[in-house]
Amino acid sequence: MNFRAPPWRHQHLLDVAGLAADELARVLELADDMAASLRTRTRRDELAGQRLVTLFSEPSTRTRLSFEVAARALGAEVSHLEPPTSSLVKGESLVDTVRTLAALGADVLVIRHRRGGAPALAARHFPGHVINAGDGTHAHPTQALSDLYTLRRRLARGLSGARVTILGDILHSRVARSNAWSLTTAGAQVTLCGPAEWLPDIATWLPNLAERVAGGASPPAVRVTTDIDTALSEADAVMTLRIQNERLSRTGGTRARASRLGPSPAEYVRRYRLTSQRLALARPDAIVLHPGPVNEGVEITREVSSGPRSVILDQVANGVPVRMAMLALLSAAGAATGSGARD
Amino acid sequence: MNFRAPPWRHQHLLDVAGLAADELARVLELADDMAASLRTRTRRDELAGQRLVTLFSEPSTRTRLSFEVAARALGAEVSHLEPPTSSLVKGESLVDTVRTLAALGADVLVIRHRRGGAPALAARHFPGHVINAGDGTHAHPTQALSDLYTLRRRLARGLSGARVTILGDILHSRVARSNAWSLTTAGAQVTLCGPAEWLPDIATWLPNLAERVAGGASPPAVRVTTDIDTALSEADAVMTLRIQNERLSRTGGTRARASRLGPSPAEYVRRYRLTSQRLALARPDAIVLHPGPVNEGVEITREVSSGPRSVILDQVANGVPVRMAMLALLSAAGAATGSGARD
Amino acid sequence: MNFRAPPWRHQHLLDVAGLAADELARVLELADDMAASLRTRTRRDELAGQRLVTLFSEPSTRTRLSFEVAARALGAEVSHLEPPTSSLVKGESLVDTVRTLAALGADVLVIRHRRGGAPALAARHFPGHVINAGDGTHAHPTQALSDLYTLRRRLARGLSGARVTILGDILHSRVARSNAWSLTTAGAQVTLCGPAEWLPDIATWLPNLAERVAGGASPPAVRVTTDIDTALSEADAVMTLRIQNERLSRTGGTRARASRLGPSPAEYVRRYRLTSQRLALARPDAIVLHPGPVNEGVEITREVSSGPRSVILDQVANGVPVRMAMLALLSAAGAATGSGARD
């Protein structure tokens, strides 16, 4: 850490919603340092002697492993509590598990949970640092920070004013919500596109958007559309979301809407799958993102996901230095303020 | 290790029953050193270059993680064999698994097993050190040692003569049995309380109690009662056990006794749940223990388990330095005597 | 690594079929060095700063743990992707998983897979090193190398000209196939013995055998027989294979052959179980191998598997230095040629 840098203000990382534009910039800048250390295989010691525990109630290879690699690269020890081996199987509450982990010496807790708000609940009972690794439909802050880092590196025009289109089941996607928040904070213009059943009400989904985005953006910082051609037009980046099968309707139109399901698989593919033809509507140098794992042939064709515009593997690779940056910032916060530090 | 200390006499830790009073004291004293190292995050090297493997046929977050943290804090490497990934799934016997782990270079084996005696069987075929992490209804020595450490630190009057009441399904509890043994060895007076179906015959459950406890205690070192008011009266510490649902009767009194089940859930709660009202019968400064995870509202109310008298999280935290002490003692035993050391 | 040694020619270890006799010898020689380091608990650093990931779609305690111990003994960090926690559960393809692991910083990938050829497929998409830890009925190169090392150490006459008999379901055994290949390359004479349904056609199972084995061996390098007495006669070593229950017929002779199943369990035991009586047909100092885990009483009696001629635990122990040798050679290959190294 640069000794002139002010201490990080946050004990936990529960949402990108709490991060100001200068804080986002600081994460990305530190991630550049971390990426340099990874390239030269230089071991760092920001988390030496600390213990990170992952507590995932949903499996996720890439996210869990990304945290593991990042934490070890900073000198931390890592332990995993997978659902089948966790005390959760005995019916212990999340709060009791969290208190137990603190008593066992955990310094950082990385939580993925089916329920939105679970990491925030855990944070109220954990003296160290809690990182939200995805909670229900609420937030996935480290994914959004990784995507922001990837976009900053790959967009020639930078983040400010960049047009980023997010495609899919926006309403139920923690990735979409966190990205919409951080992108608008960083000055990008976001277009959310998908079937009407899956589009959110912006006023409640991204509260205080107008106040938050400096000066009241013109054109507006976020727009919503069901028309993919409109959404892709002039886009600098297209982010496709993974479609959850259980959100798709097997019975079609009217009944699906009635039950809050989306279109049938065939209808979704016909109207929203990102193909090379559709991608041609975006800017010539537009890049394609996906949080992974990809349902090939559903939300995106293999030609696009494995094509030259795809930065999907960059997103995975960038997740490591970005998570290193967040871990180092949180850890320094604890040390600087005393909060979260235990003796 | 103090260079004047005699070598530890035991290659394995299979039961607290084999430990004399001075050996218990030595574990607790070394645990104080270990706790100091943890507080200052000082890495120790008593197990440097050694490999500890956990082999758990029953899941247990806290016990497995406690050993993992303790072993790493002493410089050991840790590997886990969880049931679903162990060769046990192919029908290999415990003895063959143990021999295989020895051949693969394991120095310390931590075993939790459904069957009482499984760790002892393993020890006969393992050249290193075996630690019993709970076997059937037989023993759970590291839990008892952690509880002894917690009691010694929290009881103003010390362990000698302290009145400790254990509440619940005594007969089927390895925690109760190991605690009864170590507490009486350390000079405490133990009261075992629960439904008649769950109370043991002391002569067989704690053999040689009279000979073992110096001078033949008066009042007796262990008493047994079905009356919770009697049991709690004047207690310095109350240890509630986790009630296993499968031990409770769904059909009530007579038939339950006939089938060796306990009372119905409602009856157990009515007669034995530790509440604030009942705790008032104990000494004013009495502390409350529970091996975890807690069935809140069954054997204990949340008011008590999360109240100011509860030392439940202390028990979890103390498990780490106590396990460090045991690992260091066993490891030194191997080095001093040659038994258990392989080249 | 000796500085005079030529670089290792192979980026991956997918099969022993690609290794020449001098390469086999080099692995065994380096394994001797590794075994010496293990005996003296000397930490080596050939893989310092590198990350090995195991990706096992079939559970295997001994193989996974053997790689873990070997990699850590060379300074590598190890992560595991077990099937239940891998992204495979979300339907991601092996190729996508492999690319993701590369992006996350994996340097070495150890793959066990139901399908033959899966590691080779993975290798085409992985910039680091892929090691096949057993794929379908195809190959299990590190097992064969460990067995070769064990035989070289335990056979007084050495490998050249040694008579090694392999017993069981030869046709479906990756262990048998890899051993037959490496043994013949090293100059041993191999006898394959089992029920007719389980014997392979050598011309397709071991292609180019005649050209490969120097000078056209006389007697032939590999012979095949259904008669166990013939197979055991004058053998220097007997390798029994684990019988897969699903390969045994429940209905007996004719129908079994029609459905490509083998004999009934009783018939297999009667005709092919390795007993002390049968072992007496081999040379007086003949040793007995088994890749483990053993089905005691099926393919081998406990008297033999635990008897003085058994080197089964040696095989397990030798797996560690042999895997260390392979890891060090592959890693040096990457460093020397630039292939497999990422910056």
PDB file of C-alpha atoms in Angstrom, chain A residues 146-307:
ATOM      1  CA  SER A 146     -13.556  -7.561 -12.496  1.00  0.00           C
ATOM      2  CA  ASP A 147     -15.780  -6.643 -15.412  1.00  0.00           C
ATOM      3  CA  LEU A 148     -15.082  -2.960 -14.859  1.00  0.00           C
ATOM      4  CA  TYR A 149     -11.351  -3.692 -14.888  1.00  0.00           C
ATOM      5  CA  THR A 150     -11.699  -5.729 -18.081  1.00  0.00           C
ATOM      6  CA  LEU A 151     -13.696  -2.974 -19.776  1.00  0.00           C
ATOM      7  CA  ARG A 152     -11.235  -0.264 -18.719  1.00  0.00           C
ATOM      8  CA  ARG A 153      -8.364  -2.265 -20.201  1.00  0.00           C
ATOM      9  CA  ARG A 154     -10.122  -3.280 -23.391  1.00  0.00           C
ATOM     10  CA  LEU A 155     -12.139  -0.201 -24.345  1.00  0.00           C
ATOM     11  CA  ALA A 156     -10.018   2.191 -26.343  1.00  0.00           C
ATOM     12  CA  ARG A 157     -12.244   5.121 -25.372  1.00  0.00           C
ATOM     13  CA  GLY A 158     -12.155   4.301 -21.668  1.00  0.00           C
ATOM     14  CA  LEU A 159     -15.080   3.874 -19.327  1.00  0.00           C
ATOM     15  CA  SER A 160     -16.448   7.407 -19.357  1.00  0.00           C
ATOM     16  CA  GLY A 161     -19.228   7.635 -21.910  1.00  0.00           C
ATOM     17  CA  ALA A 162     -18.776   4.052 -23.033  1.00  0.00           C
ATOM     18  CA  ARG A 163     -21.968   2.323 -24.150  1.00  0.00           C
ATOM     19  CA  VAL A 164     -22.400  -1.041 -22.472  1.00  0.00           C
ATOM     20  CA  THR A 165     -25.363  -3.276 -23.315  1.00  0.00           C
ATOM     21  CA  ILE A 166     -26.421  -6.023 -20.917  1.00  0.00           C
ATOM     22  CA  LEU A 167     -28.564  -8.794 -22.429  1.00  0.00           C
ATOM     23  CA  GLY A 168     -30.743 -11.385 -20.738  1.00  0.00           C
ATOM     24  CA  ASP A 169     -32.700 -11.897 -17.545  1.00  0.00           C
ATOM     25  CA  ILE A 170     -31.782  -8.515 -16.073  1.00  0.00           C
ATOM     26  CA  LEU A 171     -34.310  -8.558 -13.270  1.00  0.00           C
ATOM     27  CA  HIS A 172     -33.003 -11.705 -11.596  1.00  0.00           C
ATOM     28  CA  SER A 173     -29.305 -11.160 -12.278  1.00  0.00           C
ATOM     29  CA  ARG A 174     -27.014 -10.037  -9.476  1.00  0.00           C
ATOM     30  CA  VAL A 175     -24.305  -9.668 -12.117  1.00  0.00           C
ATOM     31  CA  ALA A 176     -26.444  -7.260 -14.137  1.00  0.00           C
ATOM     32  CA  ARG A 177     -27.430  -5.240 -11.111  1.00  0.00           C
ATOM     33  CA  SER A 178     -23.912  -4.851  -9.748  1.00  0.00           C
ATOM     34  CA  ASN A 179     -22.531  -4.056 -13.195  1.00  0.00           C
ATOM     35  CA  ALA A 180     -25.254  -1.482 -13.871  1.00  0.00           C
ATOM     36  CA  TRP A 181     -24.367   0.210 -10.620  1.00  0.00           C
ATOM     37  CA  SER A 182     -20.598   0.279 -11.002  1.00  0.00           C
ATOM     38  CA  LEU A 183     -20.699   1.146 -14.701  1.00  0.00           C
ATOM     39  CA  THR A 184     -22.938   4.154 -14.166  1.00  0.00           C
ATOM     40  CA  THR A 185     -20.787   5.238 -11.225  1.00  0.00           C
ATOM     41  CA  ALA A 186     -17.762   5.063 -13.517  1.00  0.00           C
ATOM     42  CA  GLY A 187     -19.524   7.210 -16.139  1.00  0.00           C
ATOM     43  CA  ALA A 188     -20.616   4.595 -18.655  1.00  0.00           C
ATOM     44  CA  GLN A 189     -24.040   4.506 -20.330  1.00  0.00           C
ATOM     45  CA  VAL A 190     -25.850   1.237 -19.759  1.00  0.00           C
ATOM     46  CA  THR A 191     -28.573  -0.358 -21.876  1.00  0.00           C
ATOM     47  CA  LEU A 192     -30.521  -3.198 -20.315  1.00  0.00           C
ATOM     48  CA  CYS A 193     -32.224  -5.482 -22.817  1.00  0.00           C
ATOM     49  CA  GLY A 194     -34.354  -8.605 -22.522  1.00  0.00           C
ATOM     50  CA  PRO A 195     -37.915  -9.891 -22.543  1.00  0.00           C
ATOM     51  CA  ALA A 196     -40.360  -7.525 -20.839  1.00  0.00           C
ATOM     52  CA  GLU A 197     -40.881 -10.030 -17.998  1.00  0.00           C
ATOM     53  CA  TRP A 198     -37.193  -9.769 -17.149  1.00  0.00           C
ATOM     54  CA  LEU A 199     -36.706  -6.000 -17.209  1.00  0.00           C
ATOM     55  CA  PRO A 200     -36.564  -4.167 -13.873  1.00  0.00           C
ATOM     56  CA  ASP A 201     -38.129  -0.937 -12.752  1.00  0.00           C
ATOM     57  CA  ILE A 202     -35.045   1.249 -12.670  1.00  0.00           C
ATOM     58  CA  ALA A 203     -36.273   3.534  -9.900  1.00  0.00           C
ATOM     59  CA  THR A 204     -36.368   0.656  -7.429  1.00  0.00           C
ATOM     60  CA  TRP A 205     -33.640  -1.520  -8.930  1.00  0.00           C
ATOM     61  CA  LEU A 206     -31.016   1.239  -9.008  1.00  0.00           C
ATOM     62  CA  PRO A 207     -32.224   3.722  -6.386  1.00  0.00           C
ATOM     63  CA  ASN A 208     -30.990   7.325  -6.528  1.00  0.00           C
ATOM     64  CA  LEU A 209     -29.542   6.810  -9.963  1.00  0.00           C
ATOM     65  CA  ALA A 210     -30.103  10.405 -11.047  1.00  0.00           C
ATOM     66  CA  GLU A 211     -28.552  11.926  -7.936  1.00  0.00           C
ATOM     67  CA  ARG A 212     -25.680   9.524  -8.010  1.00  0.00           C
ATOM     68  CA  VAL A 213     -24.561  10.010 -11.584  1.00  0.00           C
ATOM     69  CA  ALA A 214     -22.820  13.338 -11.742  1.00  0.00           C
ATOM     70  CA  GLY A 215     -24.788  16.155 -13.316  1.00  0.00           C
ATOM     71  CA  GLY A 216     -27.740  14.045 -14.423  1.00  0.00           C
ATOM     72  CA  ALA A 217     -26.534  12.290 -17.534  1.00  0.00           C
ATOM     73  CA  SER A 218     -27.856  13.324 -20.911  1.00  0.00           C
ATOM     74  CA  PRO A 219     -28.517  10.921 -22.618  1.00  0.00           C
ATOM     75  CA  PRO A 220     -29.715   9.068 -19.507  1.00  0.00           C
ATOM     76  CA  ALA A 221     -27.210   6.793 -17.802  1.00  0.00           C
ATOM     77  CA  VAL A 222     -29.474   3.748 -18.012  1.00  0.00           C
ATOM     78  CA  ARG A 223     -32.065   2.867 -20.571  1.00  0.00           C
ATOM     79  CA  VAL A 224     -34.239  -0.213 -20.857  1.00  0.00           C
ATOM     80  CA  THR A 225     -35.510  -1.890 -23.990  1.00  0.00           C
ATOM     81  CA  THR A 226     -37.002  -5.161 -25.203  1.00  0.00           C
ATOM     82  CA  ASP A 227     -35.599  -4.579 -28.703  1.00  0.00           C
ATOM     83  CA  ILE A 228     -32.186  -6.154 -29.191  1.00  0.00           C
ATOM     84  CA  ASP A 229     -31.423  -4.246 -32.396  1.00  0.00           C
ATOM     85  CA  THR A 230     -31.876  -0.947 -30.581  1.00  0.00           C
ATOM     86  CA  ALA A 231     -29.852  -2.218 -27.649  1.00  0.00           C
ATOM     87  CA  LEU A 232     -26.890  -3.338 -29.734  1.00  0.00           C
ATOM     88  CA  SER A 233     -26.738  -0.297 -31.965  1.00  0.00           C
ATOM     89  CA  GLU A 234     -23.479   1.606 -31.412  1.00  0.00           C
ATOM     90  CA  ALA A 235     -22.586  -0.472 -28.342  1.00  0.00           C
ATOM     91  CA  ASP A 236     -18.941  -0.485 -27.262  1.00  0.00           C
ATOM     92  CA  ALA A 237     -19.425  -3.640 -25.220  1.00  0.00           C
ATOM     93  CA  VAL A 238     -22.093  -6.344 -24.990  1.00  0.00           C
ATOM     94  CA  MET A 239     -22.469  -8.344 -21.815  1.00  0.00           C
ATOM     95  CA  THR A 240     -24.571 -11.488 -22.175  1.00  0.00           C
ATOM     96  CA  LEU A 241     -25.950 -13.105 -19.046  1.00  0.00           C
ATOM     97  CA  ARG A 242     -26.262 -16.800 -18.312  1.00  0.00           C
ATOM     98  CA  ILE A 243     -29.888 -17.837 -18.731  1.00  0.00           C
ATOM     99  CA  GLN A 244     -31.195 -19.925 -15.853  1.00  0.00           C
ATOM    100  CA  ASN A 245     -33.272 -22.743 -17.298  1.00  0.00           C
ATOM    101  CA  GLU A 246     -35.801 -22.493 -14.502  1.00  0.00           C
ATOM    102  CA  ARG A 247     -36.639 -18.943 -15.619  1.00  0.00           C
ATOM    103  CA  LEU A 248     -37.699 -20.093 -19.065  1.00  0.00           C
ATOM    104  CA  SER A 249     -41.284 -21.017 -19.756  1.00  0.00           C
ATOM    105  CA  ARG A 250     -42.217 -24.419 -21.122  1.00  0.00           C
ATOM    106  CA  THR A 251     -45.757 -23.321 -21.916  1.00  0.00           C
ATOM    107  CA  GLY A 252     -45.236 -20.100 -23.806  1.00  0.00           C
ATOM    108  CA  GLY A 253     -46.495 -16.551 -23.787  1.00  0.00           C
ATOM    109  CA  THR A 254     -49.544 -15.682 -21.745  1.00  0.00           C
ATOM    110  CA  ARG A 255     -49.285 -18.335 -19.093  1.00  0.00           C
ATOM    111  CA  ALA A 256     -45.588 -17.640 -18.696  1.00  0.00           C
ATOM    112  CA  ARG A 257     -46.199 -13.963 -18.043  1.00  0.00           C
ATOM    113  CA  ALA A 258     -48.927 -14.846 -15.627  1.00  0.00           C
ATOM    114  CA  SER A 259     -46.503 -17.019 -13.664  1.00  0.00           C
ATOM    115  CA  ARG A 260     -43.648 -14.509 -14.020  1.00  0.00           C
ATOM    116  CA  LEU A 261     -41.658 -16.921 -16.160  1.00  0.00           C
ATOM    117  CA  GLY A 262     -39.885 -15.680 -19.257  1.00  0.00           C
ATOM    118  CA  PRO A 263     -40.256 -16.786 -22.853  1.00  0.00           C
ATOM    119  CA  SER A 264     -39.856 -20.365 -24.007  1.00  0.00           C
ATOM    120  CA  PRO A 265     -36.305 -21.474 -24.790  1.00  0.00           C
ATOM    121  CA  ALA A 266     -36.974 -21.344 -28.520  1.00  0.00           C
ATOM    122  CA  GLU A 267     -38.444 -17.868 -28.292  1.00  0.00           C
ATOM    123  CA  TYR A 268     -35.536 -16.583 -26.218  1.00  0.00           C
ATOM    124  CA  VAL A 269     -33.027 -17.973 -28.687  1.00  0.00           C
ATOM    125  CA  ARG A 270     -34.908 -16.460 -31.625  1.00  0.00           C
ATOM    126  CA  ARG A 271     -35.239 -13.000 -30.107  1.00  0.00           C
ATOM    127  CA  TYR A 272     -32.168 -12.546 -27.892  1.00  0.00           C
ATOM    128  CA  ARG A 273     -29.317 -14.955 -28.603  1.00  0.00           C
ATOM    129  CA  LEU A 274     -26.197 -13.000 -29.401  1.00  0.00           C
ATOM    130  CA  THR A 275     -25.098 -14.052 -32.871  1.00  0.00           C
ATOM    131  CA  SER A 276     -22.450 -12.703 -35.223  1.00  0.00           C
ATOM    132  CA  GLN A 277     -25.199 -11.114 -37.301  1.00  0.00           C
ATOM    133  CA  ARG A 278     -26.563  -9.251 -34.319  1.00  0.00           C
ATOM    134  CA  LEU A 279     -23.134  -8.305 -33.049  1.00  0.00           C
ATOM    135  CA  ALA A 280     -22.552  -6.548 -36.375  1.00  0.00           C
ATOM    136  CA  LEU A 281     -25.001  -3.878 -35.178  1.00  0.00           C
ATOM    137  CA  ALA A 282     -22.570  -2.846 -32.453  1.00  0.00           C
ATOM    138  CA  ARG A 283     -19.476  -0.759 -33.050  1.00  0.00           C
ATOM    139  CA  PRO A 284     -16.834  -2.455 -35.190  1.00  0.00           C
ATOM    140  CA  ASP A 285     -14.488  -2.878 -32.227  1.00  0.00           C
ATOM    141  CA  ALA A 286     -17.172  -3.844 -29.719  1.00  0.00           C
ATOM    142  CA  ILE A 287     -16.163  -6.479 -27.196  1.00  0.00           C
ATOM    143  CA  VAL A 288     -18.295  -9.305 -25.791  1.00  0.00           C
ATOM    144  CA  LEU A 289     -18.458 -10.275 -22.120  1.00  0.00           C
ATOM    145  CA  HIS A 290     -20.134 -13.123 -20.236  1.00  0.00           C
ATOM    146  CA  PRO A 291     -19.823 -13.904 -16.521  1.00  0.00           C
ATOM    147  CA  GLY A 292     -19.632 -17.629 -17.262  1.00  0.00           C
ATOM    148  CA  PRO A 293     -20.237 -20.460 -17.376  1.00  0.00           C
ATOM    149  CA  VAL A 294     -21.672 -20.072 -20.877  1.00  0.00           C
ATOM    150  CA  ASN A 295     -24.766 -21.940 -22.074  1.00  0.00           C
ATOM    151  CA  GLU A 296     -23.508 -22.231 -25.592  1.00  0.00           C
ATOM    152  CA  GLY A 297     -26.228 -21.948 -28.190  1.00  0.00           C
ATOM    153  CA  VAL A 298     -28.704 -20.487 -25.727  1.00  0.00           C
ATOM    154  CA  GLU A 299     -27.768 -16.917 -24.853  1.00  0.00           C
ATOM    155  CA  ILE A 300     -24.786 -16.759 -27.202  1.00  0.00           C
ATOM    156  CA  THR A 301     -23.432 -18.741 -30.138  1.00  0.00           C
ATOM    157  CA  ARG A 302     -20.107 -20.508 -29.900  1.00  0.00           C
ATOM    158  CA  GLU A 303     -18.927 -18.434 -32.845  1.00  0.00           C
ATOM    159  CA  VAL A 304     -19.311 -15.286 -30.734  1.00  0.00           C
ATOM    160  CA  SER A 305     -18.307 -16.638 -27.320  1.00  0.00           C
ATOM    161  CA  SER A 306     -15.082 -18.091 -28.750  1.00  0.00           C
ATOM    162  CA  GLY A 307     -14.612 -15.415 -31.377  1.00  0.00           C
TER     163      GLY A 307
END
